[in-house]
Tab-separated table of C-alpha atoms and ligand atoms in Angstrom:
chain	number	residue	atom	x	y	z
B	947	UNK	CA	-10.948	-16.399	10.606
B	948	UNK	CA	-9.903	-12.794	10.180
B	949	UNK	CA	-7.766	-13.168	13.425
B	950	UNK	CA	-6.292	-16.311	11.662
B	951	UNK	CA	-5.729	-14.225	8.571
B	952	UNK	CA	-3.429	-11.577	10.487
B	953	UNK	CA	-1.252	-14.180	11.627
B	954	UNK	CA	-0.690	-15.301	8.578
B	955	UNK	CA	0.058	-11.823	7.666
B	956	UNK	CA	2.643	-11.330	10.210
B	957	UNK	CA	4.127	-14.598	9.791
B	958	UNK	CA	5.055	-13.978	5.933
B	959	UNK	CA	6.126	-10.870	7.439
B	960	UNK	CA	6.809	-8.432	4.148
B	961	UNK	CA	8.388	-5.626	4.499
B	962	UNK	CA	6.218	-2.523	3.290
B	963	UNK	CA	7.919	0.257	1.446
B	964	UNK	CA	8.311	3.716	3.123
B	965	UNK	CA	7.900	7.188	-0.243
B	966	UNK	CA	7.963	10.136	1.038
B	967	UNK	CA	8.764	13.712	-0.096
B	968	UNK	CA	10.972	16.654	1.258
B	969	UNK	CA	9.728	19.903	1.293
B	970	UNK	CA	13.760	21.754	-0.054
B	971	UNK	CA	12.265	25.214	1.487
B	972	UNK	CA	12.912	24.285	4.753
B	973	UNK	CA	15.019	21.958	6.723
B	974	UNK	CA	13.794	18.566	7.767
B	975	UNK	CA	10.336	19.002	6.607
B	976	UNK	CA	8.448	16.182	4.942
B	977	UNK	CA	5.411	17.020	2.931
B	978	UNK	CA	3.948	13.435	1.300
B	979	UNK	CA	4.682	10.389	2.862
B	980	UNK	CA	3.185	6.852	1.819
B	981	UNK	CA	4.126	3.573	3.255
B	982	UNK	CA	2.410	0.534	1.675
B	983	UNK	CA	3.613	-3.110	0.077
B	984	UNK	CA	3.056	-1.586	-3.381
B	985	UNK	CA	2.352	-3.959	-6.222
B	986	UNK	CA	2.111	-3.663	-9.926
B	987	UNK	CA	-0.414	-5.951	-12.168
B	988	UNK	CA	-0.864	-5.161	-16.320
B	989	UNK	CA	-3.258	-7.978	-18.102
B	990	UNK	CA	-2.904	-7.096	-21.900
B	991	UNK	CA	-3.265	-9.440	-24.778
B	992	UNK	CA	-0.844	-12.092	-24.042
B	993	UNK	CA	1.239	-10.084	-21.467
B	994	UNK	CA	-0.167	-10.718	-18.026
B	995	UNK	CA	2.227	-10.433	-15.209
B	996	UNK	CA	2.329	-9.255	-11.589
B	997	UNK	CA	5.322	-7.454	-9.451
B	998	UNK	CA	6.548	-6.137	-6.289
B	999	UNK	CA	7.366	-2.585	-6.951
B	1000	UNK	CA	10.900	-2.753	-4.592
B	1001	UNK	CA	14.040	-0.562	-4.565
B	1002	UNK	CA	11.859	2.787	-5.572
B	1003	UNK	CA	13.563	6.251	-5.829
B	1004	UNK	CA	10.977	9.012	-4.973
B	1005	UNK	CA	11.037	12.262	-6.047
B	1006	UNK	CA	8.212	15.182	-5.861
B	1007	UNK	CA	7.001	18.725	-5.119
B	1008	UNK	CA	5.271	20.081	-1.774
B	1009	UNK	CA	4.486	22.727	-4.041
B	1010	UNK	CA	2.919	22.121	-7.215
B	1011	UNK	CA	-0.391	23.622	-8.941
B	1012	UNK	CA	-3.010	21.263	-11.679
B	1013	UNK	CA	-5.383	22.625	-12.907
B	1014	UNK	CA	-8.147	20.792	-11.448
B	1015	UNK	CA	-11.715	23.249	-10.724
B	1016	UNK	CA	-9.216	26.022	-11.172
B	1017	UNK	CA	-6.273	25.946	-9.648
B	1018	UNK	CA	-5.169	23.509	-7.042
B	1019	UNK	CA	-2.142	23.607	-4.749
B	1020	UNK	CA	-0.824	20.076	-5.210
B	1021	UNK	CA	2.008	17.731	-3.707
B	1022	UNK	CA	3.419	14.847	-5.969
B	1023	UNK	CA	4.864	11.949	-5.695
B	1024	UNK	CA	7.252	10.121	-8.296
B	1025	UNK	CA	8.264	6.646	-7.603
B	1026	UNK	CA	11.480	5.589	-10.236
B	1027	UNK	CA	11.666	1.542	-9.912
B	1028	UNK	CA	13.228	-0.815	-12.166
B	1029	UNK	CA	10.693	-3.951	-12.515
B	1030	UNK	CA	12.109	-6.911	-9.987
B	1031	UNK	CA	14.248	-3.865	-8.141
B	1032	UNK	CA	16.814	-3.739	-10.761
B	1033	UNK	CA	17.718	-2.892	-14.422
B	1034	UNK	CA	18.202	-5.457	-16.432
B	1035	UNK	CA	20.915	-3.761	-18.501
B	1036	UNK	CA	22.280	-0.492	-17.841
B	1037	UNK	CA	20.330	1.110	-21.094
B	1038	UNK	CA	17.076	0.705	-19.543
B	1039	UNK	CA	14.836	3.367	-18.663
B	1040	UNK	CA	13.179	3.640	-15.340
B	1041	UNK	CA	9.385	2.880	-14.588
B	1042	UNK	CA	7.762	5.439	-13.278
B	1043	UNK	CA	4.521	5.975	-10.954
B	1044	UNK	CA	3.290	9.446	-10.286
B	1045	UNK	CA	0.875	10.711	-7.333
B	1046	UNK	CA	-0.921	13.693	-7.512
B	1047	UNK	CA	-2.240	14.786	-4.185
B	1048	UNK	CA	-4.839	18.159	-4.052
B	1049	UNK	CA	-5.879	20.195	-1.129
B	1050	UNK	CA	-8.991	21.651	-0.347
B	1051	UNK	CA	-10.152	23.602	2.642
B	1052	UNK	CA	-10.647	20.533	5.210
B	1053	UNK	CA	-9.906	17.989	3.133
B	1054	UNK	CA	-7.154	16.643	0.590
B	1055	UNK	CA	-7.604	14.171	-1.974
B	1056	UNK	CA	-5.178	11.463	-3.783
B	1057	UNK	CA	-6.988	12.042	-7.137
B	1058	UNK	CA	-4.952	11.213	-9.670
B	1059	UNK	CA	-2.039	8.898	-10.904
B	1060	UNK	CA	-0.139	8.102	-13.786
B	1061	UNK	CA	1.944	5.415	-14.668
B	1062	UNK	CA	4.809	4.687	-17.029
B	1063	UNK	CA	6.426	1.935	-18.209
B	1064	UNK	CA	9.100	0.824	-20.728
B	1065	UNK	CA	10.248	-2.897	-22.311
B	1066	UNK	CA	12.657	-5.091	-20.963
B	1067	UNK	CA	13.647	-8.545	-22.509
B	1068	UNK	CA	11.194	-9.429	-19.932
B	1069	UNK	CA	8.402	-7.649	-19.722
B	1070	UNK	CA	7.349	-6.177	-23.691
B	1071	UNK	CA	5.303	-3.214	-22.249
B	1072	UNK	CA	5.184	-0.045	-23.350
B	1073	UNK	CA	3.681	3.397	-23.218
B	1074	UNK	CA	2.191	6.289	-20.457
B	1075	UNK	CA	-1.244	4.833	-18.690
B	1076	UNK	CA	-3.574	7.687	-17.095
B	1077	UNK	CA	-5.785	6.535	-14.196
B	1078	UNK	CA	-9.256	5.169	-15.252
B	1079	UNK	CA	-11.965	7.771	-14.961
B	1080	UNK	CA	-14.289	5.316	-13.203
B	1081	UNK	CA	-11.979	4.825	-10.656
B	1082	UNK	CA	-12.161	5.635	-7.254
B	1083	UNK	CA	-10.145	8.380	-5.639
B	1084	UNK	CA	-8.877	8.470	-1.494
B	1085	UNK	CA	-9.303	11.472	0.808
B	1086	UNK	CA	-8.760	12.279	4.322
B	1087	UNK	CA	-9.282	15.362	6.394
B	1088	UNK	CA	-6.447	17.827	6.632
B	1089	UNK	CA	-3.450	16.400	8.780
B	1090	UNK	CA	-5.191	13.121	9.237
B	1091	UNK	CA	-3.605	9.839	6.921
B	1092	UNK	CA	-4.934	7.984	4.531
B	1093	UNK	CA	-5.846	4.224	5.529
B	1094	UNK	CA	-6.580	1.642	3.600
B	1095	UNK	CA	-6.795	-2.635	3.891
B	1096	UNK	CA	-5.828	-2.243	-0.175
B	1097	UNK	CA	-5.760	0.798	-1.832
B	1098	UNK	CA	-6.422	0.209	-5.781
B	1099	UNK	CA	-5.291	2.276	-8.060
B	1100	UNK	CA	-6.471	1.848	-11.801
B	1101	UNK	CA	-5.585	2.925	-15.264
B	1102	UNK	CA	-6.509	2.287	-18.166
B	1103	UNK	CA	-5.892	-0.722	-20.790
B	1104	UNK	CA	-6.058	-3.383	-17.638
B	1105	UNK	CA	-2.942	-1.802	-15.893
B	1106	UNK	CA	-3.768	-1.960	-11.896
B	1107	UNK	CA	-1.175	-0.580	-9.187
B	1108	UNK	CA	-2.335	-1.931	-5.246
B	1109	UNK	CA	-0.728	-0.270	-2.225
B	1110	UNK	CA	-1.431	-2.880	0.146
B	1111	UNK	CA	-1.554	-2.214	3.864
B	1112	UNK	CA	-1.627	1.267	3.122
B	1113	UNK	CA	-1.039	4.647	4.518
B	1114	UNK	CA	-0.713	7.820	2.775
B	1115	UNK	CA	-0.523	11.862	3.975
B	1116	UNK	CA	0.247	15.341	2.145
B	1117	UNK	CA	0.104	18.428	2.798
B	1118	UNK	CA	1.912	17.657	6.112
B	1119	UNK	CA	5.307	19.008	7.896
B	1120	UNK	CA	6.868	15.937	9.955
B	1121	UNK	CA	10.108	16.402	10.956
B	1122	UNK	CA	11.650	13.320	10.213
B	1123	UNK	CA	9.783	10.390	7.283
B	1124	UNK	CA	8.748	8.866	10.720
B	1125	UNK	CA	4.814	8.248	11.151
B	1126	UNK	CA	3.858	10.361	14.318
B	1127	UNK	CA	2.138	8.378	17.440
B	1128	UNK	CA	-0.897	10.767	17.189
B	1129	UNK	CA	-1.890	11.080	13.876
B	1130	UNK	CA	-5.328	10.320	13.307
B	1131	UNK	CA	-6.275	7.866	10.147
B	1132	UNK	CA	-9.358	8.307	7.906
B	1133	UNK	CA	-10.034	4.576	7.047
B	1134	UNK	CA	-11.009	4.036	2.861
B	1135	UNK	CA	-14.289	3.523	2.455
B	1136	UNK	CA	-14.255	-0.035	1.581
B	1137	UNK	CA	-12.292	-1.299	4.842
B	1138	UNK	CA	-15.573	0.885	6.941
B	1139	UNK	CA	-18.529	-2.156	7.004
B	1140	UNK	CA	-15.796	-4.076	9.217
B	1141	UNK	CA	-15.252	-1.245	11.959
B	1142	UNK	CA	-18.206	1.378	12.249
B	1143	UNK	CA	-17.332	4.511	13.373
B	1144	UNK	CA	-14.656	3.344	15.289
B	1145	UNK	CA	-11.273	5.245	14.069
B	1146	UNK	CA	-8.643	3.029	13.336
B	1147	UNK	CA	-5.372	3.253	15.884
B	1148	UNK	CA	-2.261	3.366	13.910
B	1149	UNK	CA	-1.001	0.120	12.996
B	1150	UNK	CA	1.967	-0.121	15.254
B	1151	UNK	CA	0.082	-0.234	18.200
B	1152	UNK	CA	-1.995	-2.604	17.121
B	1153	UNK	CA	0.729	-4.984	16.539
B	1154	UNK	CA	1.424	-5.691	19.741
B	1155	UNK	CA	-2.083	-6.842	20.951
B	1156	UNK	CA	-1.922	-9.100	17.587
B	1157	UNK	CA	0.971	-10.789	18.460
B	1158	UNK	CA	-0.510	-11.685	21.880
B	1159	UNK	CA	-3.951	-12.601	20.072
B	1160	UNK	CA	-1.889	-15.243	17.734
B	1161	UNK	CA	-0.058	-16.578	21.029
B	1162	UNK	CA	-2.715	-17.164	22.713
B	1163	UNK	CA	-5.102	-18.675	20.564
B	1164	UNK	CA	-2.083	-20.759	19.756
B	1165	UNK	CA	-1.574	-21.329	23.578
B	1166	UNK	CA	-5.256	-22.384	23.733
B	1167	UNK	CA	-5.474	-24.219	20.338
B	1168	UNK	CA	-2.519	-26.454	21.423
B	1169	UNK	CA	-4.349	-27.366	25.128
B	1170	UNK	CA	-7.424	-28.283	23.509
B	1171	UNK	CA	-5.084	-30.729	21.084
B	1172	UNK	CA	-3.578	-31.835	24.091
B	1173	UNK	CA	-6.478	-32.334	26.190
B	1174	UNK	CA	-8.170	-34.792	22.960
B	1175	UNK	CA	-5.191	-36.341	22.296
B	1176	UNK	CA	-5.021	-37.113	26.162
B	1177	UNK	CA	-8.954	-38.177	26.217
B	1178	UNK	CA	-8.127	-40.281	23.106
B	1179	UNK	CA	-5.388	-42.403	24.265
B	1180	UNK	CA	-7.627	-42.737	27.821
B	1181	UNK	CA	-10.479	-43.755	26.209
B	1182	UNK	CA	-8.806	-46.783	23.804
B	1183	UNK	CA	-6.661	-47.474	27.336
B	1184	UNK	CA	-10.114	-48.533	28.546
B	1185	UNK	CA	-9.892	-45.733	31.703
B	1186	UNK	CA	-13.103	-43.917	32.747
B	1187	UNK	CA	-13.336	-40.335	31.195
B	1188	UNK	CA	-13.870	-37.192	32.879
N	2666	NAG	C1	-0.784	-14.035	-28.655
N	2666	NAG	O1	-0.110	-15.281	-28.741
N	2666	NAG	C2	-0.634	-16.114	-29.766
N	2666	NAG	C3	0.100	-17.466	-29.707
N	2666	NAG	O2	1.216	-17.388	-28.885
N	2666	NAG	C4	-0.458	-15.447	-31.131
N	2666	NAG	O3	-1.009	-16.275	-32.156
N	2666	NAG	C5	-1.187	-14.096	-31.124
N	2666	NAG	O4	-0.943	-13.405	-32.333
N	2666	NAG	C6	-0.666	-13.258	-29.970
N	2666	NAG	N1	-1.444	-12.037	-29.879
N	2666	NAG	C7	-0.878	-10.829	-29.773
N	2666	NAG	C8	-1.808	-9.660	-29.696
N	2666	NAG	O5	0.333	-10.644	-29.717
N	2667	NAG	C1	18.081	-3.234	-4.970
N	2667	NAG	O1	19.181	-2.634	-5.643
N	2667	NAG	C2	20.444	-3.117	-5.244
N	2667	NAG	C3	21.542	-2.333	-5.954
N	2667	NAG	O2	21.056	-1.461	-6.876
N	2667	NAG	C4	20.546	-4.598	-5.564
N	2667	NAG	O3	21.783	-5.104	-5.141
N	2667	NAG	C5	19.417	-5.339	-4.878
N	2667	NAG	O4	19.441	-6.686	-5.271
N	2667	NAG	C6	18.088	-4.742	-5.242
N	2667	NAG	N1	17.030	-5.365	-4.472
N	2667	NAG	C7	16.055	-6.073	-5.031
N	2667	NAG	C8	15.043	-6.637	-4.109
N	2667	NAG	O5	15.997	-6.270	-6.221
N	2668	NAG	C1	21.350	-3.685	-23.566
N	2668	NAG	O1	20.775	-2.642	-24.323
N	2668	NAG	C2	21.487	-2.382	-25.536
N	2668	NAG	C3	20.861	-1.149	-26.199
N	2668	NAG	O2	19.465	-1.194	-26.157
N	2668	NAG	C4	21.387	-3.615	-26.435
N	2668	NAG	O3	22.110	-3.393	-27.629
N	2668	NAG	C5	21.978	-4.810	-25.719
N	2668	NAG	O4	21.799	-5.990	-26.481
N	2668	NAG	C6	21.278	-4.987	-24.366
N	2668	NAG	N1	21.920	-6.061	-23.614
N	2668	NAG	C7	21.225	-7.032	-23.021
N	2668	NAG	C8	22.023	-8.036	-22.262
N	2668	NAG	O5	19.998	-7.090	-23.068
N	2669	NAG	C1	-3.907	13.212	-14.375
N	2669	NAG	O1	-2.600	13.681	-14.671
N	2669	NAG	C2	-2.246	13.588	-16.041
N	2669	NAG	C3	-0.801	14.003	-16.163
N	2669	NAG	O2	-0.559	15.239	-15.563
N	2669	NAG	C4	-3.186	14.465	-16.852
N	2669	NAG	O3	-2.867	14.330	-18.216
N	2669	NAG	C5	-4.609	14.008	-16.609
N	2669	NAG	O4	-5.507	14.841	-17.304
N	2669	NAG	C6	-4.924	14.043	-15.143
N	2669	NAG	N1	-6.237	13.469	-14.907
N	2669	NAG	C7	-7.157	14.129	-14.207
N	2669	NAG	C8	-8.456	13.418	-14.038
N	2669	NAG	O5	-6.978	15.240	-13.741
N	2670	NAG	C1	5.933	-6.687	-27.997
N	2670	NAG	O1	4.556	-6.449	-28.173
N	2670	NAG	C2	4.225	-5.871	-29.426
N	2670	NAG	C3	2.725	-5.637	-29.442
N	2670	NAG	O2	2.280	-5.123	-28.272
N	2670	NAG	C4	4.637	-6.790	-30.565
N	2670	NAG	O3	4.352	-6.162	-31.798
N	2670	NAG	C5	6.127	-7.097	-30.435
N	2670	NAG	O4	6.487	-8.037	-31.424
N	2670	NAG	C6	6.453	-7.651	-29.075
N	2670	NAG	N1	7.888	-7.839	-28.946
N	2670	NAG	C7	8.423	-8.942	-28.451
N	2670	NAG	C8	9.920	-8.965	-28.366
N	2670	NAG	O5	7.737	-9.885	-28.085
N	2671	NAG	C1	-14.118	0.687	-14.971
N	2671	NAG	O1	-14.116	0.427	-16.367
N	2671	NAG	C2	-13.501	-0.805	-16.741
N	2671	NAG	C3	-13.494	-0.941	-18.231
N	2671	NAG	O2	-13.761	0.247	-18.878
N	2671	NAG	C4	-14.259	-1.958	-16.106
N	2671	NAG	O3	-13.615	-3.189	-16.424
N	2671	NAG	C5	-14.269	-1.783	-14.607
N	2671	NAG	O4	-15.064	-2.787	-14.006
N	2671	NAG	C6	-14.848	-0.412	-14.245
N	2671	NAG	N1	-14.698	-0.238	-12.803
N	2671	NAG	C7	-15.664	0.288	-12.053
N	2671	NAG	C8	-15.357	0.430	-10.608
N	2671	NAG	O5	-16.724	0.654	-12.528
């Protein structure tokens, strides 16, 4: 089933969406990057409505400070995005969804977001949403990513963004917005009860062995077809079976 489920996955075939962040104090250095297909939900009286988040600009710091247990160094993340990838008119203000990224000694945390939106003749939304308090927050040991199946992230009032097929990192220095081969992934909590303690590979090199998973179960589903469509048309031929 979950095999059949990845097929499916790489038969629709979406493109995920690459954010990342340039540290401006040195020369091709990237601080933050997150890659993800990034979706936005808001359920709110009668306005209920789902959307790709598509054709982002992404802006940020590698070197900001919140005020979180005293002082934190932070690295941000703002992601500019008209809803359906384009203004509707020319007047229109830009959406906006901020990630706030802390450090600690070992670890670093994506602990906060904020998200804000503004009407269109489409969507009558309105206002500056602050991430839920009960919601859950992602962390991953220093230069290791961020994984995550489906990566929630909540606000208030029924407003939901979900970076699906995520990966996330801050505090890093890549040379290029290019995910290194060797960079180790710190799977989210909820995608663990599937894969105990085994670290997850990055996902491009598990593409490969997918692809020839899908062909060959295809490969054997379409023999064993054959082979009962064969024993079928033997059998009401009247020959002896096998
Ligand atoms: C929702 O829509 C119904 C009917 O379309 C209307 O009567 C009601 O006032 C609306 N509620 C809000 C909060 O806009
Ligand atoms: C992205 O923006 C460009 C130009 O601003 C536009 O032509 C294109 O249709 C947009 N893509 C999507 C998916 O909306
Ligand atoms: C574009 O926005 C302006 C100013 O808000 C408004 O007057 C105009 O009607 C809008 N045009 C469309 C096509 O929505
Ligand atoms: C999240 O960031 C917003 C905007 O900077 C701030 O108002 C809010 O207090 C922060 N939330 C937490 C839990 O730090
Ligand atoms: C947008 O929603 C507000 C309430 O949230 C309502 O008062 C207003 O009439 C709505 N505007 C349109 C154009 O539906
Ligand atoms: C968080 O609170 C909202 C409403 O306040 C609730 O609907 C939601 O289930 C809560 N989520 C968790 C994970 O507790």
């Amino acid at each position: 089933m979950k095999l059949f489920l990845l097929c499916s996955v790489l038969a629709v075939g979406a493109m995920a969406d690459l954010w990342y962040v340039k540290n401006p104090t040195k020369k091709d250095s990237v601080c933050a990057m997150v890659e993800s297909k990034p979706k936005l939900s808001i359920q709110q009286g009668n306005t209920s409505f789902t959307l790709d988040i598509v054709n982002a600009t992404v802006t940020g710091t590698c070197f900001g400070v919140v005020p979180v247990n005293d002082l934190h160094h932070a690295n941000t993340m703002t992601v500019a995005f008209f809803p359906d990838g384009q203004f509707e008119n020319a007047t229109d203000d830009t959406w906006k969804l901020t990630l706030y990224f802390i450090k600690g000694e070992n670890q670093y945390q994506l602990y906060n977001w904020t998200l804000e939106v503004h009407p269109t003749s489409k969507y009558n939304v309105s206002g500056l949403y602050q991430r839920a308090l009960n919601s859950t927050t992602y962390s991953a040991a220093v230069l290791h990513a961020i994984t995550c199946h489906s990566l929630p992230l909540n606000f208030e009032d029924g407003v939901q963004v979900v970076l699906g097929e995520a990966r996330a990192v801050a505090f890093e220095d890549f040379s290029a917005p290019v995910w290194p081969k060797d960079l180790e992934n710190d799977v989210c909590p909820a995608d663990k009860p599937d894969k105990p303690d085994k670290p997850e590979k990055p996902k491009t090199s598990a593409v490969v062995p997918i692809i020839v998973g899908c062909f060959l179960v295809g490969l054997v589903v379409s023999v064993f077809v054959a082979y009962l469509i064969g024993r079928h048309r033997n059998r009401t031929r009247g020959y002896a079976s096998v």
